[in-house]
XYZ file of C-alpha atoms in Angstrom:
347
model
C 200.556 0.886 244.894
C 197.346 0.748 246.789
C 195.634 -2.601 247.121
C 192.679 -1.384 245.374
C 194.711 -0.502 242.404
C 196.661 -3.471 242.593
C 193.446 -5.515 242.335
C 192.695 -4.372 238.828
C 196.269 -5.302 237.368
C 195.349 -8.881 237.788
C 192.938 -8.337 235.071
C 195.330 -7.742 232.300
C 198.030 -10.054 230.460
C 200.757 -7.725 231.360
C 203.845 -8.632 233.087
C 204.756 -5.359 235.527
C 208.290 -4.994 236.467
C 207.931 -1.758 238.112
C 205.261 0.979 239.239
C 205.747 4.396 240.389
C 203.120 7.430 241.159
C 202.498 10.435 239.148
C 200.058 13.180 238.949
C 197.081 11.244 240.047
C 197.895 7.837 238.569
C 200.558 5.330 238.132
C 202.862 4.451 235.704
C 203.799 0.943 234.764
C 206.935 -0.496 233.441
C 205.890 -3.613 231.553
C 206.673 -6.344 229.218
C 204.656 -4.178 226.764
C 206.234 -0.987 227.256
C 205.251 2.035 229.881
C 201.560 2.251 230.497
C 199.657 4.401 232.550
C 196.780 3.114 235.306
C 194.224 5.705 236.507
C 191.026 6.209 237.681
C 187.728 6.655 235.564
C 184.518 8.441 236.158
C 182.693 8.541 232.963
C 180.879 5.899 231.236
C 182.124 3.142 228.756
C 180.536 4.569 225.881
C 182.820 7.742 225.909
C 185.847 5.294 226.078
C 184.376 3.303 223.056
C 184.182 6.529 221.040
C 188.101 7.718 222.023
C 189.118 4.090 221.162
C 187.570 4.231 217.737
C 189.203 7.545 217.155
C 192.315 6.583 218.213
C 192.436 3.398 216.395
C 191.560 5.288 212.908
C 194.089 7.838 213.820
C 196.815 5.265 214.165
C 195.618 3.705 210.682
C 195.907 7.212 209.413
C 199.928 7.229 210.302
C 199.731 8.893 213.728
C 200.540 6.320 216.387
C 201.783 8.425 219.376
C 198.568 8.465 221.567
C 197.635 7.186 224.700
C 195.497 4.148 223.373
C 193.664 2.076 225.526
C 194.678 -1.534 226.621
C 191.853 -3.851 227.031
C 191.678 -6.266 229.707
C 191.515 -10.299 229.521
C 187.903 -9.708 229.151
C 188.150 -7.605 226.194
C 186.995 -4.324 228.097
C 188.729 -0.863 228.271
C 187.059 -0.524 231.569
C 188.120 -2.446 234.797
C 186.343 -2.307 237.999
C 187.517 -3.616 241.507
C 185.559 -5.084 244.076
C 184.252 -2.175 245.714
C 183.329 -0.453 242.462
C 185.716 1.861 241.413
C 186.470 2.195 237.879
C 190.161 2.175 236.353
C 191.602 2.287 232.925
C 195.013 1.325 231.631
C 196.615 3.367 228.424
C 199.837 3.128 226.478
C 202.096 5.948 228.114
C 205.325 7.788 227.129
C 208.981 8.390 228.203
C 209.227 12.090 228.089
C 208.091 15.519 229.165
C 205.209 17.871 228.940
C 205.887 20.825 226.229
C 207.623 23.674 227.674
C 205.353 26.679 226.214
C 208.645 28.915 227.245
C 211.044 27.322 224.751
C 210.393 28.331 221.077
C 211.559 24.988 219.534
C 209.341 22.857 221.995
C 206.545 25.184 220.818
C 207.684 24.707 217.002
C 207.487 20.879 217.771
C 203.893 20.873 219.379
C 202.433 23.121 216.593
C 203.844 20.844 213.745
C 202.437 17.684 215.976
C 198.865 19.531 216.182
C 198.847 20.049 212.307
C 200.064 16.251 211.433
C 197.305 15.180 214.288
C 194.547 17.034 212.609
C 195.614 15.590 209.232
C 195.187 11.856 210.793
C 191.601 12.865 212.179
C 190.000 13.445 208.997
C 187.403 11.202 207.722
C 186.692 9.380 211.046
C 183.960 7.119 210.862
C 181.569 6.456 213.910
C 178.191 5.311 214.767
C 175.402 7.465 214.233
C 174.680 7.434 217.837
C 178.255 8.722 218.430
C 177.855 11.088 216.069
C 174.889 12.434 217.768
C 176.256 12.201 221.122
C 180.020 13.653 220.600
C 179.444 16.609 218.692
C 181.080 19.996 219.447
C 178.803 22.452 221.000
C 177.672 25.586 218.965
C 180.330 28.215 219.783
C 178.062 30.983 218.846
C 175.413 29.905 221.562
C 178.588 29.117 224.032
C 179.947 32.845 223.675
C 176.645 34.407 223.750
C 175.979 32.890 227.356
C 179.324 33.726 228.207
C 178.597 37.411 227.449
C 175.279 37.610 229.598
C 177.489 36.330 232.488
C 179.906 38.960 232.342
C 177.042 41.296 231.698
C 175.500 39.966 235.126
C 178.537 39.703 237.161
C 179.860 43.206 236.274
C 176.180 44.736 237.382
C 176.325 42.499 240.284
C 179.988 43.913 241.570
C 178.545 47.497 240.654
C 175.764 47.129 243.223
C 177.962 45.894 246.391
C 178.384 48.468 248.887
C 181.773 47.271 250.317
C 184.140 46.119 247.359
C 187.537 44.139 247.967
C 190.571 44.319 245.812
C 189.507 42.470 243.537
C 185.913 43.722 242.659
C 187.865 47.299 242.959
C 190.642 45.915 240.058
C 187.704 44.224 238.006
C 185.723 47.256 237.855
C 188.362 49.118 236.459
C 189.472 47.031 233.813
C 185.988 45.367 232.807
C 184.679 47.460 230.369
C 187.643 47.019 227.805
C 186.813 43.317 228.005
C 183.632 43.496 227.771
C 183.767 45.319 224.533
C 185.794 42.661 223.277
C 183.144 40.121 223.839
C 180.596 42.295 221.937
C 182.563 42.928 219.138
C 183.729 39.005 218.888
C 180.206 38.147 218.569
C 179.500 40.671 215.984
C 182.361 39.480 214.190
C 181.101 36.097 214.726
C 177.812 36.906 212.830
C 179.808 37.673 209.812
C 181.312 34.118 209.703
C 179.747 31.178 207.826
C 179.943 29.385 210.704
C 176.951 26.872 210.248
C 178.767 25.785 206.730
C 182.171 25.371 208.242
C 180.458 23.015 211.035
C 178.421 21.188 208.497
C 181.198 20.565 206.237
C 183.522 19.233 209.313
C 180.779 16.854 210.189
C 180.359 15.855 206.670
C 184.029 15.022 206.339
C 184.356 12.973 209.630
C 186.711 15.572 211.484
C 187.561 15.434 215.051
C 189.015 17.941 217.341
C 191.273 16.715 220.368
C 189.174 19.221 222.627
C 192.037 20.031 225.173
C 195.395 20.530 223.214
C 197.416 22.253 225.967
C 200.921 21.795 226.926
C 199.911 19.238 229.562
C 198.858 17.057 226.831
C 201.714 17.304 224.602
C 204.630 15.075 225.208
C 208.367 16.083 223.885
C 209.626 12.453 223.908
C 212.970 11.055 225.195
C 212.887 7.462 223.874
C 211.755 5.450 220.889
C 208.348 4.760 220.728
C 208.985 1.264 220.053
C 211.948 -0.158 222.422
C 211.422 2.622 225.129
C 215.243 2.850 225.157
C 216.742 6.316 225.259
C 218.251 7.910 222.305
C 219.015 10.965 220.756
C 216.614 13.408 218.802
C 218.461 12.884 216.055
C 218.099 9.293 215.688
C 214.415 9.526 215.127
C 212.200 11.451 212.764
C 210.758 14.543 213.809
C 207.420 13.364 213.973
C 208.305 10.489 216.150
C 209.507 12.849 218.787
C 205.831 14.332 219.878
C 203.148 12.377 221.555
C 199.472 13.581 222.219
C 197.321 12.322 225.246
C 194.181 12.554 226.928
C 191.638 12.798 224.184
C 188.759 12.677 226.862
C 187.247 16.123 225.428
C 187.652 14.988 221.743
C 184.541 15.576 219.521
C 183.463 15.769 215.888
C 183.803 19.457 215.317
C 186.071 22.602 214.115
C 189.714 21.343 214.451
C 190.548 25.372 214.250
C 189.392 25.421 217.756
C 192.521 23.181 218.872
C 194.739 25.452 217.294
C 193.155 28.443 218.782
C 193.353 26.846 222.293
C 197.122 26.106 221.983
C 197.973 29.537 220.316
C 196.222 31.368 223.291
C 197.965 29.565 225.719
C 201.420 29.732 224.092
C 201.123 33.525 223.549
C 199.757 34.281 227.437
C 202.819 32.622 228.632
C 205.057 34.745 226.207
C 203.297 38.264 226.463
C 201.608 37.834 222.960
C 204.962 38.009 221.214
C 204.235 38.636 217.839
C 206.905 36.950 216.174
C 206.252 33.919 218.140
C 202.483 33.647 217.248
C 203.318 34.255 213.462
C 205.555 31.625 213.613
C 203.046 29.324 215.069
C 200.934 29.966 212.320
C 203.375 29.416 209.712
C 204.538 26.399 211.363
C 200.888 24.788 211.369
C 200.106 26.021 207.747
C 203.178 24.258 206.413
C 201.130 21.249 206.865
C 197.537 22.402 207.217
C 196.535 25.405 205.319
C 193.723 27.120 207.114
C 190.600 28.329 204.792
C 189.657 31.738 204.918
C 186.495 31.157 207.415
C 188.949 29.255 209.760
C 191.456 32.169 210.094
C 188.510 34.319 210.988
C 186.810 32.333 213.401
C 190.451 31.962 215.005
C 190.439 35.882 215.263
C 187.172 35.992 216.932
C 187.990 33.003 219.416
C 191.189 34.926 219.986
C 189.578 38.296 220.448
C 186.838 37.101 223.026
C 188.388 37.495 226.315
C 188.127 33.755 227.419
C 190.725 33.917 230.236
C 188.905 37.284 231.597
C 185.354 34.985 231.580
C 187.102 32.316 233.561
C 188.128 34.613 236.255
C 184.901 36.181 236.225
C 183.193 32.801 236.393
C 185.518 31.886 239.450
C 184.641 34.775 241.434
C 181.183 34.520 240.716
C 180.827 30.780 241.708
C 183.145 30.780 244.811
C 183.209 32.761 247.786
C 183.172 36.471 246.914
C 184.200 37.729 250.619
C 187.610 36.133 249.930
C 189.432 35.979 246.425
C 192.905 34.656 246.290
C 195.659 37.039 245.545
C 196.582 35.064 242.641
C 193.138 35.901 240.980
C 193.901 39.490 241.379
C 197.365 39.233 239.728
C 195.693 37.419 237.057
C 193.698 40.084 236.251
C 196.382 42.710 236.568
C 198.474 40.457 234.045
C 195.717 40.345 231.706
C 195.431 43.931 231.417
C 199.168 44.310 231.022
C 198.867 42.257 227.889
C 195.935 44.047 226.181
C 198.269 46.205 223.912
C 200.496 43.492 222.696
C 197.417 41.214 222.143
C 195.505 43.863 220.225
C 199.050 44.064 217.940
C 199.185 40.699 217.366
C 195.207 40.247 216.313
C 195.742 43.151 214.151
C 198.555 41.256 212.523
C 196.703 37.766 212.420
C 194.955 37.796 209.346
C 197.837 38.688 207.219
C 199.630 35.443 208.214
C-alpha cells in the first residue's frame, strides 16, 4: 500500500490484518470485517446525504450496503498531509452480478425491489431535499434529442465520412424516430404528479443500479466466514454498493437502468425481460403510470445517444472499431427490442 494511503489508516480505530488492491481502491481485512479504502473527490455534504440514506435503509431492514466508517474524529472524510481525500466503507466478500446467468439476474431484481421498499419514507434536511433531487426526465430527454438531431446534421454535411459516420447515417433515422416517439409518449404520462408523490413520500432511487454495484455474496455478512447459499436467507445473499448517484425521485428509473443493461446483454430476450418484471412486482407493484414511464425510458435510444455523444465530444477523425461494433449490435437488436416493448405493458 502506498504511503499516502497508509497515512489515512492511522486516523481510524481499526486493526488491519491484510490489504490488497482492487479496482481503484484497497480492500482491508480488519477486526471489524471487510472494509474498502478509496479516494474521494466530492464534498462532505454528499457523503452526509448518503450516510443519512444508508442509516435509514438499515433501520428499515436492509443492512447490506457499503455504509461509511467514521474516523476517530467522527468524520466520514479523511484527508492526508498532501490534501488527498479518502473514505472507508463497509465491503463484501462476493462477486458482481453476472448478467449472463438468469438466476443471478433474478436475485439482483428481487434485491432491487426489496431495496426500493426500504428506501421509502427517508427523512432528509430541507437543504438536502433541495440539493439531491432527480433531474427532470422530460427536460433530459428533450436535450438529448436535440443533440441527436444536431449530430445527424453535422455528419451529413461532412464531405469525407469515416466508417463510423457511414454506418451512423445508414441507421440513425430509426433511432431518431424512437426518440421522437418516446417524447410524444412522455407527454401523456402524469410525470409531474408521479415526481411530486415520490418526493412527498421520501422515496429514494439508487441512481446507478447496474451489475457493477450488485454483489452476490460468498459469505455470511456478520462473520465473513464462507458458507453455502442454503445457510442464509435469499435476502442476505445480495449487497448493494456505490450510492454516489442516489437522489430523491422516481424509483422506476433504477428498474429501467437494470433491465436495459440485462436485456442488452441478452439480445432482448422476451422471456427474461418478463421474468425480471414479474420478480420485481412480486415485492413491489408498479403503478400504471410507472409502467408507462418504464416503457418510454426503454423506447428512448439511450445507448445510441451515448455512442453519439462519445463521437461528438471526442476526436472525430478516428473512432475506435468497438464503437462501430456497438452501433451494429444496437441495429441488430432493434427488432427483438421492439417485440419486447410490445409485450411490456401486458406484464
